[in-house]
Short mmCIF file of C-alpha atoms in Angstrom, two decimals:
data_model
loop_
_atom_site.label_atom_id
_atom_site.label_comp_id
_atom_site.label_asym_id
_atom_site.label_seq_id
_atom_site.Cartn_x
_atom_site.Cartn_y
_atom_site.Cartn_z
CA GLN A 313 120.43 84.84 89.62
CA VAL A 314 116.85 85.30 88.19
CA GLN A 315 115.26 87.67 85.66
CA LEU A 316 112.27 89.43 86.45
CA VAL A 317 109.69 91.18 84.46
CA GLU A 318 106.81 93.19 85.62
CA SER A 319 103.64 93.99 84.41
CA GLY A 320 100.02 94.96 85.05
CA GLY A 321 101.02 98.43 86.09
CA GLY A 322 98.74 101.55 84.53
CA LEU A 323 96.58 104.37 84.96
CA VAL A 324 93.69 104.07 87.27
CA GLN A 325 91.74 106.42 89.80
CA ALA A 326 91.75 106.84 93.35
CA GLY A 327 89.44 103.75 94.68
CA GLU A 328 90.14 101.14 91.88
CA SER A 329 91.95 98.23 92.03
CA LEU A 330 95.35 96.83 89.73
CA ARG A 331 97.08 93.38 90.02
CA LEU A 332 100.92 93.54 89.42
CA SER A 333 102.65 90.13 88.44
CA CYS A 334 106.28 89.55 88.68
CA ALA A 335 107.02 86.72 86.00
CA ALA A 336 110.62 85.18 86.70
CA SER A 337 113.09 83.29 84.26
CA ARG A 338 113.54 80.40 86.02
CA SER A 339 111.75 78.09 89.30
CA ILE A 340 111.32 80.48 92.15
CA ALA A 341 111.06 77.80 94.36
CA ASP A 342 114.66 78.20 96.07
CA CYS A 343 113.72 81.90 96.39
CA ASN A 344 114.36 82.70 100.04
CA ALA A 345 112.08 85.73 99.08
CA MET A 346 110.77 87.56 96.72
CA GLY A 347 108.15 90.79 96.86
CA TRP A 348 107.74 94.69 95.76
CA TYR A 349 109.25 98.12 96.13
CA ARG A 350 108.20 101.15 94.91
CA GLN A 351 109.65 104.79 94.27
CA ALA A 352 107.65 107.76 93.98
CA PRO A 353 109.18 110.81 92.05
CA GLY A 354 111.87 112.57 93.90
CA ARG A 355 111.66 109.82 97.16
CA GLU A 356 113.76 106.61 97.86
CA ARG A 357 112.43 103.00 97.28
CA VAL A 358 110.78 101.46 99.47
CA MET A 359 109.70 98.09 100.50
CA VAL A 360 105.90 97.56 99.75
CA ALA A 361 105.47 93.77 100.30
CA THR A 362 107.17 90.49 101.30
CA ILE A 363 106.98 87.14 100.65
CA THR A 364 108.92 84.30 101.91
CA ARG A 365 109.50 80.57 100.85
CA GLY A 366 107.59 79.70 103.67
CA GLY A 367 104.64 81.69 102.47
CA SER A 368 105.37 84.27 105.51
CA THR A 369 104.17 87.80 104.34
CA HIS A 370 105.16 91.52 105.36
CA TYR A 371 103.79 94.45 104.49
CA VAL A 372 104.75 98.26 104.69
CA ASP A 373 102.29 99.99 107.37
CA SER A 374 100.76 102.29 104.83
CA ILE A 375 99.06 99.35 102.89
CA LYS A 376 98.33 97.10 104.86
CA GLY A 377 94.79 95.82 104.31
CA ARG A 378 94.46 97.31 100.94
CA PHE A 379 97.22 95.15 99.37
CA THR A 380 97.85 91.40 99.40
CA ILE A 381 101.41 89.65 97.77
CA SER A 382 100.74 86.11 96.93
CA ARG A 383 103.26 83.73 94.66
CA ASP A 384 102.56 80.91 92.54
CA ASN A 385 105.43 78.75 92.49
CA ALA A 386 104.18 76.45 89.47
CA LYS A 387 104.01 79.46 87.17
CA ASN A 388 107.44 81.62 88.95
CA THR A 389 105.38 84.50 89.35
CA VAL A 390 104.53 86.84 92.23
CA TYR A 391 101.52 89.10 92.54
CA LEU A 392 100.65 92.40 94.53
CA GLN A 393 96.90 92.63 94.56
CA MET A 394 96.24 96.71 95.13
CA ASN A 395 92.73 97.59 96.12
CA SER A 396 91.73 101.03 97.23
CA LEU A 397 94.45 103.11 95.63
CA GLU A 398 95.30 105.99 96.85
CA PRO A 399 96.95 108.76 94.56
CA GLU A 400 99.63 108.22 97.44
CA ASP A 401 100.58 104.84 95.57
CA THR A 402 101.33 106.73 92.49
CA ALA A 403 105.07 104.99 91.88
CA VAL A 404 107.23 102.73 90.11
CA TYR A 405 106.96 99.21 91.61
CA PHE A 406 109.91 97.13 91.09
CA CYS A 407 109.56 93.29 91.90
CA TYR A 408 112.76 91.51 93.64
CA ALA A 409 113.66 87.92 94.24
CA VAL A 410 116.11 86.63 96.58
CA THR A 411 118.41 83.74 96.13
CA GLY A 412 121.29 82.90 98.59
CA ILE A 413 123.01 86.31 99.10
CA ILE A 414 121.96 87.40 95.60
CA THR A 415 118.91 89.82 95.20
CA SER A 416 117.77 90.40 91.48
CA TRP A 417 115.26 93.05 90.54
CA GLY A 418 113.33 93.83 87.33
CA GLN A 419 112.68 96.87 85.76
CA GLY A 420 109.52 98.11 87.19
CA THR A 421 105.95 98.78 86.11
CA GLN A 422 104.76 102.49 86.78
CA VAL A 423 101.32 102.69 88.53
CA THR A 424 99.51 106.20 88.61
CA VAL A 425 96.75 106.84 90.71
CA SER A 426 94.29 109.86 90.01
CA SER A 427 92.36 111.83 92.19
#
């Protein structure tokens, strides 16, 4: 298992950008996949972006072209660059990591986008 700590959330206006970071407690080189989910008030947690160990990326349709996920194995960190933010992006963003059959989660970081 790996401990994950998210940072970079905050309050921004529509059209602005944020970069979320997810710092792992140990090497992420063996993590099969890492990524981000988000959960808006009153809604289920949904996948936003995933990056595999090989570097393949997958995005939910609603954020394609606006968000970019990346990973830096040397820094044990995964990033989510979020551009052109919309009020609908308001949610708590959770980082996750899959190693074998174990999925680890961070505690989340709040992103609020005002119109």
